Short mmCIF file of C-alpha atoms in Angstrom, two decimals:
data_model
loop_
_atom_site.label_atom_id
_atom_site.label_comp_id
_atom_site.label_asym_id
_atom_site.label_seq_id
_atom_site.Cartn_x
_atom_site.Cartn_y
_atom_site.Cartn_z
CA UNK A 228 138.00 1.03 311.79
CA UNK A 229 139.59 -2.21 310.59
CA UNK A 230 140.39 -2.58 306.90
CA UNK A 231 141.38 -6.13 306.00
CA UNK A 232 143.64 -5.50 303.06
CA UNK A 233 145.83 -8.46 303.90
CA UNK A 234 143.84 -10.82 301.67
CA UNK A 235 143.86 -10.71 297.89
CA UNK A 236 140.08 -10.89 297.89
CA UNK A 237 139.86 -7.55 299.71
CA UNK A 238 142.89 -5.91 298.13
CA UNK A 239 141.88 -6.26 294.48
CA UNK A 240 138.50 -4.40 294.72
CA UNK A 241 140.15 -1.64 296.76
CA UNK A 242 142.93 -1.19 294.22
CA UNK A 243 140.39 -1.23 291.38
CA UNK A 244 138.41 1.57 293.03
CA UNK A 245 141.52 3.62 293.76
CA UNK A 246 142.72 3.22 290.17
CA UNK A 247 139.37 4.33 288.72
CA UNK A 248 139.23 7.38 290.99
CA UNK A 249 142.85 8.26 290.22
CA UNK A 250 142.18 8.03 286.48
CA UNK A 251 139.28 10.53 286.70
CA UNK A 252 141.25 12.90 288.92
CA UNK A 253 144.21 12.69 286.53
CA UNK A 254 141.89 13.55 283.62
CA UNK A 255 140.63 16.60 285.52
CA UNK A 256 144.22 17.60 286.24
CA UNK A 257 145.14 17.21 282.59
CA UNK A 258 142.27 19.51 281.55
CA UNK A 259 143.20 22.33 283.93
CA UNK A 260 146.97 22.11 283.30
CA UNK A 261 146.62 22.17 279.52
CA UNK A 262 143.95 24.90 279.55
CA UNK A 263 144.27 26.82 282.87
CA UNK A 264 141.30 29.02 282.05
CA UNK A 265 139.08 25.95 282.23
CA UNK A 266 140.01 25.61 285.91
CA UNK A 267 137.87 28.67 286.60
CA UNK A 268 135.18 27.80 284.05
CA UNK A 269 134.75 24.25 285.38
CA UNK A 270 135.59 24.82 289.05
CA UNK A 271 131.98 24.38 290.18
CA UNK A 272 131.68 21.00 288.49
CA UNK A 273 135.17 19.59 289.01
CA UNK A 274 135.14 20.42 292.72
CA UNK A 275 131.77 18.69 293.17
CA UNK A 276 132.94 15.72 291.10
CA UNK A 277 136.18 15.31 293.06
CA UNK A 278 134.46 15.62 296.43
CA UNK A 279 131.83 13.00 295.62
CA UNK A 280 134.50 10.74 294.16
CA UNK A 281 136.57 10.92 297.35
CA UNK A 282 133.50 10.30 299.48
CA UNK A 283 132.36 7.25 297.52
CA UNK A 284 135.94 5.95 297.44
CA UNK A 285 136.18 6.35 301.23
CA UNK A 286 132.95 4.42 301.74
CA UNK A 287 133.93 1.72 299.25
CA UNK A 288 137.45 1.13 300.58
CA UNK A 289 137.04 1.78 304.31
CA UNK A 290 133.48 0.50 304.67
CA UNK A 291 131.33 -0.49 306.30
CA UNK A 292 130.93 3.13 307.38
CA UNK A 293 128.05 4.36 309.55
CA UNK A 294 125.91 7.07 307.98
CA UNK A 295 124.13 9.29 310.49
CA UNK A 296 121.64 10.56 307.94
CA UNK A 297 120.73 7.11 306.62
CA UNK A 298 121.00 5.56 310.11
CA UNK A 299 122.73 2.48 308.69
CA UNK A 300 126.08 1.13 307.59
CA UNK A 301 127.10 1.53 303.95
CA UNK A 302 130.01 0.02 302.02
CA UNK A 303 132.33 -1.53 301.12
CA UNK A 304 131.97 -2.19 297.39
CA UNK A 305 132.63 -1.02 293.85
CA UNK A 306 130.31 2.00 293.75
CA UNK A 307 133.22 4.15 292.58
CA UNK A 308 133.37 2.42 289.20
CA UNK A 309 130.04 3.56 287.67
CA UNK A 310 130.44 6.98 289.28
CA UNK A 311 133.93 7.39 287.81
CA UNK A 312 132.66 6.22 284.41
CA UNK A 313 129.85 8.80 284.51
CA UNK A 314 132.21 11.61 285.43
CA UNK A 315 134.61 10.41 282.75
CA UNK A 316 131.88 10.79 280.12
CA UNK A 317 131.35 14.41 281.17
CA UNK A 318 135.09 15.12 281.03
CA UNK A 319 135.30 13.54 277.57
CA UNK A 320 132.39 15.68 276.34
CA UNK A 321 134.04 18.83 277.72
CA UNK A 322 137.35 17.96 276.06
CA UNK A 323 135.53 17.51 272.76
CA UNK A 324 133.61 20.79 273.03
CA UNK A 325 136.67 22.76 274.16
CA UNK A 326 139.16 21.11 271.81
CA UNK A 327 142.10 23.29 270.68
CA UNK A 328 140.75 23.85 267.16
CA UNK A 329 137.58 25.45 268.54
CA UNK A 330 139.47 27.49 271.14
CA UNK A 331 141.40 29.14 268.30
CA UNK A 332 138.14 30.83 267.32
CA UNK A 333 138.35 32.83 270.57
CA UNK A 334 141.54 34.65 269.53
CA UNK A 335 141.52 38.35 268.64
CA UNK A 336 142.20 37.47 265.00
CA UNK A 337 138.99 35.43 264.80
CA UNK A 338 136.60 37.50 266.93
CA UNK A 339 135.09 40.86 265.98
CA UNK A 340 133.93 42.67 269.10
CA UNK A 341 131.22 45.26 268.64
CA UNK A 342 132.64 47.47 271.39
CA UNK A 343 135.39 48.42 268.95
CA UNK A 344 132.78 49.46 266.36
CA UNK A 345 130.49 51.54 268.57
CA UNK A 346 130.98 55.24 269.01
CA UNK A 347 131.97 56.41 272.46
CA UNK A 348 129.09 58.05 274.32
CA UNK A 349 128.40 59.69 277.64
CA UNK A 350 127.59 56.37 279.32
CA UNK A 351 128.25 52.70 278.75
CA UNK A 352 126.71 49.41 279.80
CA UNK A 353 129.18 48.60 282.63
CA UNK A 354 128.49 51.98 284.25
CA UNK A 355 124.75 51.38 284.08
CA UNK A 356 125.12 47.83 285.45
CA UNK A 357 127.28 49.07 288.33
CA UNK A 358 124.70 51.69 289.33
CA UNK A 359 121.77 49.27 289.16
CA UNK A 360 123.46 46.45 291.06
CA UNK A 361 125.02 48.90 293.50
CA UNK A 362 121.57 50.23 294.40
CA UNK A 363 120.30 46.68 294.88
CA UNK A 364 123.21 45.73 297.18
CA UNK A 365 122.78 48.95 299.18
CA UNK A 366 119.05 48.32 299.55
CA UNK A 367 119.77 44.72 300.56
CA UNK A 368 122.03 45.85 303.41
CA UNK A 369 119.55 48.51 304.51
CA UNK A 370 116.77 45.90 304.57
CA UNK A 371 118.89 43.70 306.83
CA UNK A 372 119.70 46.55 309.23
CA UNK A 373 116.16 47.98 309.33
CA UNK A 374 114.57 44.63 310.16
CA UNK A 375 116.84 44.40 313.18
CA UNK A 376 117.61 40.67 313.15
CA UNK A 377 121.17 39.84 312.11
CA UNK A 378 121.53 36.02 312.26
CA UNK A 379 125.27 36.14 312.97
CA UNK A 380 124.66 38.09 316.17
CA UNK A 381 121.26 36.61 317.07
CA UNK A 382 122.35 32.98 316.66
CA UNK A 383 119.73 32.25 313.99
CA UNK A 384 120.00 29.54 311.36
CA UNK A 385 119.77 30.88 307.80
CA UNK A 386 116.59 28.88 307.12
CA UNK A 387 114.90 30.37 310.19
CA UNK A 388 115.94 33.90 309.24
CA UNK A 389 114.62 33.48 305.70
CA UNK A 390 111.32 32.08 306.93
CA UNK A 391 110.75 34.51 309.81
CA UNK A 392 112.53 37.75 308.95
CA UNK A 393 113.78 37.67 305.35
CA UNK A 394 112.51 40.61 303.30
CA UNK A 395 111.61 40.70 299.59
CA UNK A 396 115.13 41.69 298.52
CA UNK A 397 116.58 38.85 300.57
CA UNK A 398 114.19 36.43 298.87
CA UNK A 399 115.20 37.73 295.42
CA UNK A 400 118.88 37.24 296.29
CA UNK A 401 118.28 33.62 297.26
CA UNK A 402 116.46 33.03 293.97
CA UNK A 403 118.80 34.91 291.63
CA UNK A 404 122.04 35.29 293.60
CA UNK A 405 124.29 32.87 291.65
CA UNK A 406 123.09 34.35 288.34
CA UNK A 407 123.77 37.85 289.65
CA UNK A 408 127.27 36.71 290.64
CA UNK A 409 127.79 35.43 287.10
CA UNK A 410 126.80 38.78 285.61
CA UNK A 411 129.13 40.60 288.01
CA UNK A 412 131.91 38.28 286.90
CA UNK A 413 131.26 39.19 283.25
CA UNK A 414 131.62 42.92 283.87
CA UNK A 415 134.66 42.34 286.07
CA UNK A 416 136.56 40.34 283.45
CA UNK A 417 135.57 41.71 280.05
CA UNK A 418 137.93 44.74 280.11
CA UNK A 419 140.82 42.26 280.06
CA UNK A 420 139.78 41.25 276.53
CA UNK A 421 140.89 44.73 275.44
CA UNK A 422 144.16 44.65 277.38
CA UNK A 423 142.72 46.71 280.27
CA UNK A 424 142.74 45.86 283.98
CA UNK A 425 139.86 44.17 285.76
CA UNK A 426 136.91 46.41 286.59
CA UNK A 427 137.31 46.13 290.35
CA UNK A 428 134.05 47.94 291.03
CA UNK A 429 132.20 44.71 290.35
CA UNK A 430 134.62 42.79 292.55
CA UNK A 431 133.73 45.16 295.40
CA UNK A 432 130.00 44.56 294.82
CA UNK A 433 130.59 40.81 294.92
CA UNK A 434 132.53 41.05 298.19
CA UNK A 435 129.62 43.04 299.64
CA UNK A 436 127.27 40.18 298.67
CA UNK A 437 129.55 37.58 300.30
CA UNK A 438 129.72 39.57 303.52
CA UNK A 439 125.93 39.85 303.49
CA UNK A 440 125.61 36.09 303.12
CA UNK A 441 128.04 35.65 306.00
CA UNK A 442 125.96 37.91 308.26
CA UNK A 443 122.70 36.12 307.43
CA UNK A 444 124.14 32.74 308.41
CA UNK A 445 125.18 31.13 305.13
CA UNK A 446 128.07 28.68 305.12
CA UNK A 447 130.04 26.66 302.61
CA UNK A 448 127.38 25.79 300.02
CA UNK A 449 126.34 29.35 299.26
CA UNK A 450 129.90 30.70 299.16
CA UNK A 451 131.00 27.86 296.92
CA UNK A 452 128.07 28.40 294.54
CA UNK A 453 128.46 32.18 294.31
CA UNK A 454 132.23 32.15 293.87
CA UNK A 455 132.08 29.38 291.27
CA UNK A 456 129.67 31.37 289.10
CA UNK A 457 131.57 34.61 289.65
CA UNK A 458 134.90 33.26 288.34
CA UNK A 459 133.53 31.57 285.20
CA UNK A 460 133.84 34.71 283.01
CA UNK A 461 137.42 35.22 284.20
CA UNK A 462 138.23 31.72 283.00
CA UNK A 463 136.60 32.47 279.65
CA UNK A 464 138.74 35.59 279.25
CA UNK A 465 141.88 33.58 280.03
CA UNK A 466 140.92 31.11 277.29
CA UNK A 467 140.39 33.96 274.84
CA UNK A 468 143.73 35.60 275.72
CA UNK A 469 145.69 32.34 275.69
CA UNK A 470 147.16 32.97 272.23
CA UNK A 471 148.29 36.52 273.15
CA UNK A 472 149.35 36.19 276.76
CA UNK A 473 149.39 32.49 277.69
CA UNK A 474 149.19 31.74 281.38
CA UNK A 475 150.38 28.58 283.10
CA UNK A 476 148.58 26.91 285.97
CA UNK A 477 151.26 27.88 288.54
CA UNK A 478 151.04 31.51 287.43
CA UNK A 479 147.26 31.44 287.64
CA UNK A 480 147.42 30.02 291.17
CA UNK A 481 149.93 32.71 292.19
CA UNK A 482 147.55 35.38 290.93
CA UNK A 483 144.50 34.09 292.80
CA UNK A 484 145.99 32.70 296.02
CA UNK A 485 145.25 35.78 298.14
CA UNK A 486 141.50 36.08 297.38
CA UNK A 487 141.26 32.29 297.52
CA UNK A 488 142.81 32.33 301.01
CA UNK A 489 140.36 35.00 302.13
CA UNK A 490 137.50 32.93 300.75
CA UNK A 491 138.67 29.81 302.62
CA UNK A 492 139.07 31.73 305.90
CA UNK A 493 135.57 33.19 305.54
CA UNK A 494 134.11 29.71 305.02
CA UNK A 495 136.05 28.29 307.97
CA UNK A 496 134.84 31.09 310.24
CA UNK A 497 131.24 30.62 309.07
CA UNK A 498 131.36 26.86 309.68
CA UNK A 499 132.94 27.13 313.12
CA UNK A 500 130.49 29.82 314.19
CA UNK A 501 127.52 27.83 312.90
CA UNK A 502 128.45 24.56 314.60
CA UNK A 503 129.94 25.91 317.84
CA UNK A 504 127.90 29.06 318.55
CA UNK A 505 124.58 28.64 316.73
CA UNK A 506 124.18 24.89 317.24
CA UNK A 507 126.18 24.64 320.47
CA UNK A 508 128.35 21.65 319.48
CA UNK A 509 131.41 20.72 321.50
CA UNK A 510 134.68 19.95 319.74
CA UNK A 511 134.23 16.17 319.95
CA UNK A 512 130.81 16.32 318.31
CA UNK A 513 132.14 18.85 315.81
CA UNK A 514 134.83 16.43 314.66
CA UNK A 515 132.27 13.68 314.14
CA UNK A 516 129.95 16.01 312.23
CA UNK A 517 132.75 17.19 309.96
CA UNK A 518 133.78 13.60 309.16
CA UNK A 519 130.19 12.82 308.26
CA UNK A 520 129.83 16.03 306.23
CA UNK A 521 133.08 15.69 304.32
CA UNK A 522 133.60 11.95 303.87
CA UNK A 523 130.16 10.31 304.10
CA UNK A 524 127.27 12.60 303.18
CA UNK A 525 128.59 13.43 299.72
CA UNK A 526 128.41 9.80 298.64
CA UNK A 527 125.62 8.19 300.65
CA UNK A 528 122.78 8.84 298.17
CA UNK A 529 124.88 7.47 295.33
CA UNK A 530 125.63 4.41 297.46
CA UNK A 531 121.92 3.71 297.89
CA UNK A 532 121.34 4.01 294.14
CA UNK A 533 124.32 1.75 293.44
CA UNK A 534 122.99 -0.91 295.80
CA UNK A 535 119.49 -0.71 294.39
CA UNK A 536 120.25 -0.46 290.65
CA UNK A 537 123.57 -2.24 290.15
CA UNK A 538 123.55 -4.87 292.91
CA UNK A 539 119.86 -5.74 293.27
CA UNK A 540 118.67 -4.69 289.78
CA UNK A 541 115.80 -2.94 291.56
CA UNK A 542 114.79 0.12 289.55
CA UNK A 543 111.49 1.35 288.17
CA UNK A 544 111.53 3.94 285.39
CA UNK A 545 107.78 4.49 285.50
CA UNK A 546 107.81 5.20 289.22
CA UNK A 547 110.82 7.49 288.86
CA UNK A 548 109.09 9.50 286.11
CA UNK A 549 105.91 9.70 288.20
CA UNK A 550 107.72 10.95 291.32
CA UNK A 551 109.99 13.33 289.41
CA UNK A 552 107.51 14.94 287.03
CA UNK A 553 103.89 14.01 287.84
CA UNK A 554 103.47 13.83 291.63
CA UNK A 555 106.67 15.07 293.32
CA UNK A 556 106.88 15.91 297.02
CA UNK A 557 107.30 19.62 296.21
CA UNK A 558 107.11 20.62 292.52
CA UNK A 559 108.59 24.06 293.28
CA UNK A 560 111.92 22.53 294.38
CA UNK A 561 114.39 20.01 293.04
CA UNK A 562 112.28 16.83 292.82
CA UNK A 563 115.24 14.46 292.42
CA UNK A 564 116.49 14.66 296.01
CA UNK A 565 113.05 14.07 297.61
CA UNK A 566 112.55 11.09 295.29
CA UNK A 567 115.91 9.58 296.26
CA UNK A 568 115.26 10.22 299.96
CA UNK A 569 111.78 8.69 299.79
CA UNK A 570 113.27 5.65 298.07
CA UNK A 571 116.13 5.13 300.53
CA UNK A 572 114.63 6.26 303.84
CA UNK A 573 111.47 5.51 305.81
CA UNK A 574 108.81 7.71 304.24
CA UNK A 575 107.92 9.58 307.44
CA UNK A 576 111.54 10.41 308.18
CA UNK A 577 112.18 11.59 304.61
CA UNK A 578 109.11 13.85 304.66
CA UNK A 579 110.01 15.28 308.07
CA UNK A 580 113.48 16.27 306.83
CA UNK A 581 112.09 17.76 303.62
CA UNK A 582 109.45 19.76 305.49
CA UNK A 583 112.24 21.44 307.47
CA UNK A 584 113.61 22.80 304.18
CA UNK A 585 116.62 20.46 304.21
CA UNK A 586 117.73 17.79 301.72
CA UNK A 587 120.60 15.35 301.37
CA UNK A 588 123.52 15.81 298.99
CA UNK A 589 123.63 14.20 295.56
CA UNK A 590 121.23 13.67 292.68
CA UNK A 591 123.58 13.24 289.72
CA UNK A 592 124.22 10.71 288.25
CA UNK A 593 121.68 8.94 290.49
CA UNK A 594 118.73 10.32 288.53
CA UNK A 595 120.06 8.95 285.23
CA UNK A 596 120.32 5.40 286.57
CA UNK A 597 117.01 5.57 288.43
CA UNK A 598 115.39 6.49 285.10
CA UNK A 599 117.39 4.24 282.79
CA UNK A 600 118.77 1.42 284.87
CA UNK A 601 122.36 0.13 284.85
CA UNK A 602 122.74 0.19 281.03
CA UNK A 603 120.50 2.91 279.60
CA UNK A 604 121.54 5.08 282.52
CA UNK A 605 124.97 5.51 280.94
CA UNK A 606 123.27 6.60 277.70
CA UNK A 607 121.37 9.28 279.61
CA UNK A 608 124.61 10.41 281.27
CA UNK A 609 126.35 10.65 277.88
CA UNK A 610 123.48 12.60 276.28
CA UNK A 611 123.27 15.05 279.18
CA UNK A 612 127.06 15.47 279.14
CA UNK A 613 127.10 16.37 275.44
CA UNK A 614 124.20 18.81 275.78
CA UNK A 615 125.80 20.51 278.77
CA UNK A 616 129.28 20.79 277.26
CA UNK A 617 127.97 22.25 273.99
CA UNK A 618 125.77 24.73 275.86
CA UNK A 619 128.74 25.76 278.00
CA UNK A 620 130.82 26.32 274.87
CA UNK A 621 128.02 28.46 273.37
CA UNK A 622 127.89 30.57 276.53
CA UNK A 623 131.69 30.89 276.49
CA UNK A 624 131.66 32.09 272.87
CA UNK A 625 128.94 34.65 273.64
CA UNK A 626 131.05 36.10 276.45
CA UNK A 627 134.13 36.34 274.23
CA UNK A 628 132.12 38.03 271.47
CA UNK A 629 130.57 40.48 273.96
CA UNK A 630 127.04 39.37 273.27
CA UNK A 631 125.74 41.03 276.42
CA UNK A 632 122.04 40.61 275.66
CA UNK A 633 122.39 36.94 274.79
CA UNK A 634 124.52 36.29 277.88
CA UNK A 635 121.86 37.92 280.03
CA UNK A 636 119.13 35.65 278.65
CA UNK A 637 121.32 32.52 278.65
CA UNK A 638 122.18 32.90 282.34
CA UNK A 639 118.78 31.64 283.65
CA UNK A 640 119.23 28.59 281.38
CA UNK A 641 122.83 27.99 282.38
CA UNK A 642 121.89 27.88 286.06
CA UNK A 643 119.52 24.85 285.85
CA UNK A 644 121.99 23.10 283.53
CA UNK A 645 124.70 23.56 286.15
CA UNK A 646 122.52 22.51 289.07
CA UNK A 647 121.44 19.42 287.13
CA UNK A 648 125.03 18.26 286.71
CA UNK A 649 125.58 18.46 290.47
CA UNK A 650 122.22 17.71 292.10
CA UNK A 651 120.30 16.02 289.27
CA UNK A 652 117.47 18.57 289.08
CA UNK A 653 115.46 17.53 286.00
CA UNK A 654 112.02 18.96 286.73
CA UNK A 655 113.12 22.50 285.83
CA UNK A 656 113.50 21.46 282.17
CA UNK A 657 109.79 20.69 281.74
CA UNK A 658 108.44 23.83 283.38
CA UNK A 659 106.70 26.49 281.31
CA UNK A 660 109.00 29.18 282.69
CA UNK A 661 112.03 27.29 281.38
CA UNK A 662 110.47 27.03 277.92
CA UNK A 663 109.79 30.77 277.96
CA UNK A 664 113.39 31.48 279.02
CA UNK A 665 114.67 29.22 276.25
CA UNK A 666 112.52 30.93 273.62
CA UNK A 667 113.59 34.35 274.89
CA UNK A 668 117.26 33.35 274.71
CA UNK A 669 116.89 32.12 271.12
CA UNK A 670 115.09 35.33 270.15
CA UNK A 671 117.77 37.45 271.86
CA UNK A 672 120.56 35.53 270.12
CA UNK A 673 119.02 35.99 266.66
CA UNK A 674 118.23 39.66 267.28
CA UNK A 675 121.68 40.46 268.64
CA UNK A 676 123.36 38.48 265.88
CA UNK A 677 121.59 40.56 263.20
CA UNK A 678 122.51 43.77 265.01
CA UNK A 679 126.15 42.70 265.28
CA UNK A 680 126.19 41.74 261.62
CA UNK A 681 124.82 45.14 260.58
CA UNK A 682 127.56 46.87 262.59
CA UNK A 683 130.29 44.64 261.16
CA UNK A 684 129.16 45.02 257.54
CA UNK A 685 128.70 48.75 257.99
CA UNK A 686 132.22 49.18 259.33
CA UNK A 687 133.64 46.96 256.58
CA UNK A 688 131.87 48.92 253.82
CA UNK A 689 133.30 52.17 255.15
CA UNK A 690 136.79 50.69 254.88
CA UNK A 691 135.99 49.11 251.52
CA UNK A 692 136.74 45.60 252.81
CA UNK A 693 134.81 42.38 252.06
CA UNK A 694 133.42 40.53 255.04
CA UNK A 695 132.47 36.88 255.39
CA UNK A 696 129.70 35.86 257.77
CA UNK A 697 130.76 33.65 260.66
CA UNK A 698 129.11 30.25 260.24
CA UNK A 699 130.27 28.70 263.49
#
């Protein structure tokens, strides 16, 4: 691959792209070094952002690059600039929502936790949660063994196993798995708020889920999604304990390096087994596939949107709305990726790929610019960034305040918010089920807030102390 950087005409755009990408990566680094807990809270998003940024930068600087999935050359160009600007808006919104003045409200002096006001009984919520989830995980493993088809040993792809042999519990795990991982993370981390060690029972349940996913043929995407949701509550607890026992980024990395290493080794083994054993690739083909997977596929959909919207000014809001919300390829799935694939690929090829249950990588911020064009698209990005960052702060505060019921009902809302910021899934926000979940979460928040307030005022009256209602 020849890169002609010897001329000023080629060097200046390359340096501009590199500078923009470096600025965004430096902003991410600043966030996690100043508030190490946010590294765990935002890992899912920052990792996806950085990977796409590197991919688009690679295409823009080293292009033209051949894309196997698009069957065409893409790059070079300045596609990094609007992508970096979009990611920068999200980072700015997160910095505003998690500014130091608001993080002070997470300290023990500012938070009244109801667990300290309740009388000790014969059972508690973590024990009940452990028994319920433990039974589910046990039944999940028994279902796998009874059905007699273990993809890791039978050489089955995960999609084929799900379609041909997956039982009802397996289907429920695929639908609710990341949200279950998030709940396990809450029960793992919350004892630390009271100066107690992690509840490792829930860590063991999570490891059992990861090993199950490994046996049924899942690779990087599922592990990355589950682990990202599992560690969010631990990051929240670190933020809450920052004033009492501050932790630096190097110390945090020293504490998590061993499980992180195990996680990386598990992913590497799953990838090698999938490509070499299940798909029968030789090492030469494997290298090519990995280059495409790591450096090209993450950015190719954004590159098509950049060419269409920013270079050719070819965008149609009405058509985008129609294909996303009115007549999508499959309304039960993320409609953004099929729309982008139908727009950038021959229609027959796009439909063939989608019918196999596969889809390309991307979706955000492509969907914002397909709907709003090169100018209004940035407004949509900014609005979505503010909504997401404020919702994430609300969820963080509910975890710190031990609002278990509200956290439970907010989790199904947090999941589509998170998936939107990575894959651009917008159709979930207009579905009736989402509206019901939103109404249930609001009702749960109000109900739990009144219950908490009655406990707090009751305890204060016993001590003869005045109490002021939290208006945050």
